[in-house]
Coordinates of C-alpha atoms and ligand atoms in Angstrom, one line a residue:
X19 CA -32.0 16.4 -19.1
X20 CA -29.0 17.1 -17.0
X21 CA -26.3 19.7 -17.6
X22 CA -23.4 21.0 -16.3
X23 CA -23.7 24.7 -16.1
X24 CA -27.2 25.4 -15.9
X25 CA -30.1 24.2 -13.4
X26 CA -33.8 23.5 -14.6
X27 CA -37.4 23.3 -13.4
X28 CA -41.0 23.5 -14.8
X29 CA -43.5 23.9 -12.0
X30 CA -47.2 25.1 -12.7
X31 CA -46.7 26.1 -16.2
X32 CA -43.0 27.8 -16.1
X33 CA -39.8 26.9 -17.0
X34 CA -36.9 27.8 -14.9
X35 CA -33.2 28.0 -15.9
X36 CA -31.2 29.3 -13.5
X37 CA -27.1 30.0 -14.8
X38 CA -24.9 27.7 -12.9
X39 CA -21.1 28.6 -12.9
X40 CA -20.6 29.9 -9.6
X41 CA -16.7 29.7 -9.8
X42 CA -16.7 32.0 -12.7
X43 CA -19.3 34.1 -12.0
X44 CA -22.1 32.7 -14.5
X45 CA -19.2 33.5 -17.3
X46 CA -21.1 32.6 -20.6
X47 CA -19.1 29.9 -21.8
X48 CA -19.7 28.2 -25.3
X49 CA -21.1 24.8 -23.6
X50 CA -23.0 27.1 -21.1
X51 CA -24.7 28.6 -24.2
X52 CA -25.4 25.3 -25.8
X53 CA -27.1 24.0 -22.6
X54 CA -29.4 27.1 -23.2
X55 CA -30.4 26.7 -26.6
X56 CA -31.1 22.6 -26.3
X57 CA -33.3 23.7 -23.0
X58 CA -35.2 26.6 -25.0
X59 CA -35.5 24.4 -28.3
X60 CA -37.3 21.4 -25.7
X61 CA -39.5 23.9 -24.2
X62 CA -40.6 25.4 -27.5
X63 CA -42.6 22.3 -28.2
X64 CA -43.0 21.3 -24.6
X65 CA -46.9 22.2 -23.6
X66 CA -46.0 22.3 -19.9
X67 CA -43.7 25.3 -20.2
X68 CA -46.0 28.3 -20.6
X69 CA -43.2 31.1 -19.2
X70 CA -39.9 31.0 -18.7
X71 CA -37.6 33.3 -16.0
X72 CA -33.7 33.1 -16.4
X73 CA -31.7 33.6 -13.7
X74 CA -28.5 33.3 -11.8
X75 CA -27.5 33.3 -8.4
X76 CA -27.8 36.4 -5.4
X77 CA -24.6 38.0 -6.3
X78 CA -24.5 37.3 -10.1
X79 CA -26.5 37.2 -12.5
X80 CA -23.9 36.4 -15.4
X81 CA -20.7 38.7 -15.8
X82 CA -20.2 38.3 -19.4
X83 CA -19.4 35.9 -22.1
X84 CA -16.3 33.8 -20.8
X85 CA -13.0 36.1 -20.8
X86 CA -10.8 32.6 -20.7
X87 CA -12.3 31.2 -23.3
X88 CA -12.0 34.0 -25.8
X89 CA -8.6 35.4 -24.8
X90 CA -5.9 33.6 -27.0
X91 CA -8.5 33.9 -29.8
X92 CA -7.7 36.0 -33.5
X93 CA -9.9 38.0 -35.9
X94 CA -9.5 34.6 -38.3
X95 CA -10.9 32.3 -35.3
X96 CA -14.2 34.3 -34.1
X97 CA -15.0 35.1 -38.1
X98 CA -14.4 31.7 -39.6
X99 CA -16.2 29.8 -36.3
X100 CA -18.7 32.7 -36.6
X101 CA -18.0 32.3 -32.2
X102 CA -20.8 31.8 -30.5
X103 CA -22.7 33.4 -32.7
X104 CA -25.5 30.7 -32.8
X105 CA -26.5 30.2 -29.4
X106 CA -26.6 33.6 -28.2
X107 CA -29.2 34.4 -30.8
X108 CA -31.8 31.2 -29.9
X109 CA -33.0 33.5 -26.8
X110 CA -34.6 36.4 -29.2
X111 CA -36.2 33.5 -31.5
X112 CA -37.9 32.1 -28.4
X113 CA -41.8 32.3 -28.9
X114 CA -43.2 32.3 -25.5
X115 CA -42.1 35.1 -23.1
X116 CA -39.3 35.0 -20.7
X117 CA -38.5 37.2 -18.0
X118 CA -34.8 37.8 -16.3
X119 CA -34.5 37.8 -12.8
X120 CA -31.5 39.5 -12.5
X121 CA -29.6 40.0 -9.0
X122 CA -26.4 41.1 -8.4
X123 CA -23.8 41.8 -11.7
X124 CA -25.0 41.5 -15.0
X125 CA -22.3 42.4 -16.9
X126 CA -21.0 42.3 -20.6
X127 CA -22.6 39.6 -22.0
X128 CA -24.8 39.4 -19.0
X129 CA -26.5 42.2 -19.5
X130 CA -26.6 41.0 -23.0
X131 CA -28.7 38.5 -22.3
X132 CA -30.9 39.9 -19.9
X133 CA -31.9 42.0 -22.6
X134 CA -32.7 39.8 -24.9
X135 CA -35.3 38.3 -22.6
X136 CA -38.8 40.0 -22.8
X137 CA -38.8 41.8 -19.7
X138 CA -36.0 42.0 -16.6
X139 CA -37.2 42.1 -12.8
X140 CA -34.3 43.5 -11.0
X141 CA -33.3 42.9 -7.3
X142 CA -32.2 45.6 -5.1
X143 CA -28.6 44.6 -5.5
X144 CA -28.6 44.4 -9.4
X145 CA -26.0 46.3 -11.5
X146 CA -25.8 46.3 -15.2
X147 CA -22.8 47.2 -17.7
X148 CA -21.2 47.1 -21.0
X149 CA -17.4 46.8 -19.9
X150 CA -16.0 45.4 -22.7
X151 CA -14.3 48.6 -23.6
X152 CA -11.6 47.9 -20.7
X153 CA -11.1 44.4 -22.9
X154 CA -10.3 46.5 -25.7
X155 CA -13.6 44.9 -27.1
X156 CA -16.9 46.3 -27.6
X157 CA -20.4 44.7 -27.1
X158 CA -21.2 41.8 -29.2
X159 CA -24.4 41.1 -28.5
X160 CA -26.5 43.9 -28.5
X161 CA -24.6 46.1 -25.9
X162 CA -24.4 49.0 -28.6
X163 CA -28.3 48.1 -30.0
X164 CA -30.8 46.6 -27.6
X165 CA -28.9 48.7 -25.0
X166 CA -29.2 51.9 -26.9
X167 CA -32.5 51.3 -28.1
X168 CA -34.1 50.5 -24.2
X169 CA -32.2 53.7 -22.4
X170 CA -31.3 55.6 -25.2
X171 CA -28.2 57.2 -27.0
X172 CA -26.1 59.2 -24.0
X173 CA -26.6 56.6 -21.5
X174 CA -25.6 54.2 -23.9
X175 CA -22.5 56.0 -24.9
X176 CA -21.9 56.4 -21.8
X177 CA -22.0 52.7 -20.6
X178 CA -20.2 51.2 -23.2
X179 CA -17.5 54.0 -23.6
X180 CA -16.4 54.5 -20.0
X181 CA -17.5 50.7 -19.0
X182 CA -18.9 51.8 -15.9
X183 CA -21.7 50.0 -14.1
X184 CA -25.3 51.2 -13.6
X185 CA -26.4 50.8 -10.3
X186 CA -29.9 49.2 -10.5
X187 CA -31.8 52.7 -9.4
X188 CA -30.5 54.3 -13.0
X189 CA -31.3 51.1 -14.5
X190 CA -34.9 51.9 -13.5
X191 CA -35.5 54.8 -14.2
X192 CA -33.7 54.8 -18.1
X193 CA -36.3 52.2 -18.4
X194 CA -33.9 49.2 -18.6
X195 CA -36.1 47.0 -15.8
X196 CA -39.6 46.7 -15.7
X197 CA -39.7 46.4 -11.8
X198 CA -36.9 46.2 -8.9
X199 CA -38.0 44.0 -5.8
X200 CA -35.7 43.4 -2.7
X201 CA -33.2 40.7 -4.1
X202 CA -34.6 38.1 -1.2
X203 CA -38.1 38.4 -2.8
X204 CA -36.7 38.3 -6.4
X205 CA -37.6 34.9 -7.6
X206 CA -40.8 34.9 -5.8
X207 CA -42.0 37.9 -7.5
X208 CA -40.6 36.9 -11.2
X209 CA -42.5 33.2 -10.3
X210 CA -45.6 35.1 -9.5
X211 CA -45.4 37.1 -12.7
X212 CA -44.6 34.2 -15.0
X213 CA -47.4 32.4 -13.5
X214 CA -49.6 35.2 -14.0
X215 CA -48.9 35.1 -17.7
X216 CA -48.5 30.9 -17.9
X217 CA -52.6 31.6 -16.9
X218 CA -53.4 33.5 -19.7
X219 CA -54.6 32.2 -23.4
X220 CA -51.2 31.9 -25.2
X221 CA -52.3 33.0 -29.0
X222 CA -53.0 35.9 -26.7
X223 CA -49.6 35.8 -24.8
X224 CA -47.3 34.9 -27.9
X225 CA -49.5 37.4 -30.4
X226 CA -49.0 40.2 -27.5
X227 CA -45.2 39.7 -27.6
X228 CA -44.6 39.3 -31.3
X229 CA -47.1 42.9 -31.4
X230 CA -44.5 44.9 -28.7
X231 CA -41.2 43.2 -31.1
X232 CA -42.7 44.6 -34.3
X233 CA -42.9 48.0 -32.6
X234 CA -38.6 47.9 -32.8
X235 CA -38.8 46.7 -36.5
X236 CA -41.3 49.0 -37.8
X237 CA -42.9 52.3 -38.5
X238 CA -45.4 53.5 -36.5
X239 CA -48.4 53.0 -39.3
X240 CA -47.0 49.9 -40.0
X241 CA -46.9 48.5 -36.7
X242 CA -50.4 50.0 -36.0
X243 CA -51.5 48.0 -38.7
X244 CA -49.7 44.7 -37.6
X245 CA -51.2 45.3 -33.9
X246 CA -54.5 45.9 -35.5
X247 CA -54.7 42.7 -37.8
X248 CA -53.2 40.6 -34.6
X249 CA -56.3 41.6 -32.6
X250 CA -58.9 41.2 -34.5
X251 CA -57.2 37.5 -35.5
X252 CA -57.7 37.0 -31.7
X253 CA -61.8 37.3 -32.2
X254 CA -61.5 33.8 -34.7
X255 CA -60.4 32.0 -30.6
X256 CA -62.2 30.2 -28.2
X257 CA -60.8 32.0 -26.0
X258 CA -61.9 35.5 -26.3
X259 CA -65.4 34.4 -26.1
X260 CA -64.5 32.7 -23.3
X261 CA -62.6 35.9 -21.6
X262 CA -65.3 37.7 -22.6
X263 CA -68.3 35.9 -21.2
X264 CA -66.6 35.0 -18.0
X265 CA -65.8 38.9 -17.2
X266 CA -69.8 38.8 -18.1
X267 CA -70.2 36.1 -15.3
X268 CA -67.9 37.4 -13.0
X269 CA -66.1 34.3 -12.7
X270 CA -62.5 33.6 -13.8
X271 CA -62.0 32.6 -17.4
X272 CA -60.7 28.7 -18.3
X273 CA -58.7 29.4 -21.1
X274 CA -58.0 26.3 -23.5
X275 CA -55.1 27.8 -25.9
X276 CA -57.9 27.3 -29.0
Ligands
DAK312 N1 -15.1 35.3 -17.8 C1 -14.3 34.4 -17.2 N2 -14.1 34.3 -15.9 C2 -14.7 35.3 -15.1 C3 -15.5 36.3 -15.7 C4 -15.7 36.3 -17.1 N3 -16.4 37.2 -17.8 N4 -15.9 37.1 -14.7 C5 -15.4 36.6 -13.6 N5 -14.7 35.5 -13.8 C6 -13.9 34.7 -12.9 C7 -12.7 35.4 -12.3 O1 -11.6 35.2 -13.2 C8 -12.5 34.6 -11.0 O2 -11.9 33.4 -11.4 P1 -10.6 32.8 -10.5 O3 -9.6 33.9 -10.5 O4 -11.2 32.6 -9.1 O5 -10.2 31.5 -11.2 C9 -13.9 34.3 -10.5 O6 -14.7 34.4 -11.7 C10 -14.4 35.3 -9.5 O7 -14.3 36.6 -10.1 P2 -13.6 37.8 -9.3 O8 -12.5 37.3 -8.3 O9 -13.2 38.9 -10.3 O10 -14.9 38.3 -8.4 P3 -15.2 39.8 -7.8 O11 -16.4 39.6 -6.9 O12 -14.0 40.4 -7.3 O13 -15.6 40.6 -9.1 C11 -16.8 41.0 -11.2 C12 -16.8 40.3 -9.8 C13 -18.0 40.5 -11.9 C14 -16.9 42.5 -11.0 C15 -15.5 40.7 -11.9 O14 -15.3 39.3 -11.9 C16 -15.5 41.2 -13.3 O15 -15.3 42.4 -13.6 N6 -15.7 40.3 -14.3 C17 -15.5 40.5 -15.7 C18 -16.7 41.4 -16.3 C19 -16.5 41.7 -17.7 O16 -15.5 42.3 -18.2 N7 -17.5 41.2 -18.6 C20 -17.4 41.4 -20.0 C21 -16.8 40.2 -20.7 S1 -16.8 40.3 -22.5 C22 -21.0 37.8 -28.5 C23 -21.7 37.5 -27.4 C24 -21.3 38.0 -26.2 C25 -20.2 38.7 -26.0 C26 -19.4 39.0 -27.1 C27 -19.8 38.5 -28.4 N8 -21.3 37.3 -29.8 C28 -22.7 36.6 -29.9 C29 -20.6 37.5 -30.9 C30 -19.8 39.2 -24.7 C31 -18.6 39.6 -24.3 C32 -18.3 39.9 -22.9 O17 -19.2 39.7 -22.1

């Protein structure tokens, strides 16, 4: 597969699409989000891809959905296309995990998506926002929820009212990135931790993500119980025998996904 505005690779067991627009700043353009979803929907049922990390280039991540291409655009347009609805959403449907490596300016849309990925690994560099306010828009894809419901209400408000960016230090500390990393060690580090979880038992790996989603959807008691009834499904594998009796061994487990 080739493609215009994203790059891919799959080396030892992850998947690696890295946003390719340089001239627009990795603007999210309708054919750039189509390139994403036909990738993701290969890799679903492609055995080699065990991870995935998304990421742009040094100074950008992605700076929102594409300005140009929604400008001249009326209410009548984005309802009846439903615009770009579709593609943005295949990311959250994705089964196996997938980190953002964000450096540099994720904004709009950008942070968007680097929410929608399980986890993000910020560089040193990184800045985040919701500036669609100065568009006289607001957030349209998740800016107001997934935003809201990773740092919480007044830092919310604040990013999507005033359209300021968050410098990555805040971003860290209102819980938005799992880890910041100096931005010249950034892929290394989110190919390290991809790989780390590309070596693990998937039921495990795709049970363990589906567990922490619920906990978004749900009540407490409720997701305690669907936590519960995923772990015990886990003792009907292969695999956690296998975990089980190599930690026993003291040697290092071969996981066969069964
Ligand atoms: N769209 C289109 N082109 C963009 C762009 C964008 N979002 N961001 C940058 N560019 C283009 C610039 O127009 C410029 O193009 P030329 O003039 O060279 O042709 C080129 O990229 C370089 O940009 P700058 O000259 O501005 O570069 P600087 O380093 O000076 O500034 C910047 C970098 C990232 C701070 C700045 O470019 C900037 O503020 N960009 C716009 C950020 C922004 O407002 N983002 C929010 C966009 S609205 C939805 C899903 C998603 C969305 C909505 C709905 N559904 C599923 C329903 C999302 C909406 C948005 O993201």
């Amino acid at each position: 597969m080739s493609f215009e505005n994203i790059q891919i690779s799959v080396d030892q067991g992850v998947g690696v699409i890295t946003l390719h627009r340089p001239k627009a700043m990795n603007a999210l353009c309708s054919p750039l989000m189509d390139e994403l979803t036909q990738v993701l929907d290969d890799w679903e049922h492609n055995s080699d891809v065990r991870a995935v990390v998304v990421t742009g280039n040094e100074k950008v991540f992605a700076a929102g959905a594409d300005i140009k291409e929604m400008q001249s655009k009326t209410f009548v347009d984005v309802h009846t296309e439903n615009f770009i609805t579709a593609g943005w959403e295949r990311i959250t449907t994705f089964r196996k995990p997938v980190i953002a490596a964000v450096a540099g300016y994720a904004l709009g849309g950008g942070c968007e998506l680097a929410m929608m990925c399980d986890f993000i690994i910020a560089a040193d560099n990184a800045q985040f926002g919701q500036p669609e306010i100065k568009l006289g828009i607001i957030p349209g894809a998740g800016g107001t929820q997934r935003l809201t419901r990773a740092i919480g209400k007044a830092k919310a408000m604040d990013l999507c009212l005033t359209g300021r960016n968050m410098a990555v230090e805040e971003a860290e500390r209102a819980g938005l990135v799992a880890r910041v990393v100096p931005v010249d060690d950034l892929m290394d580090e989110a190919l390290k931790a991809a790989r780390s979880i590309a070596s693990y038992s998937m039921p495990s790996v795709m049970l363990a993500k589906d567990s922490i989603n619920s906990a978004l959807n749900t009540s407490l008691s409720e997701g305690m119980m669907i936590e519960r009834r995923m772990f015990h499904s886990l003792f009907a594998t292969d695999d956690q025998k296998e975990g089980m009796q190599a930690f026993v061994d003291k040697r290092k487990p071969a996981f066969k996904d069964k």
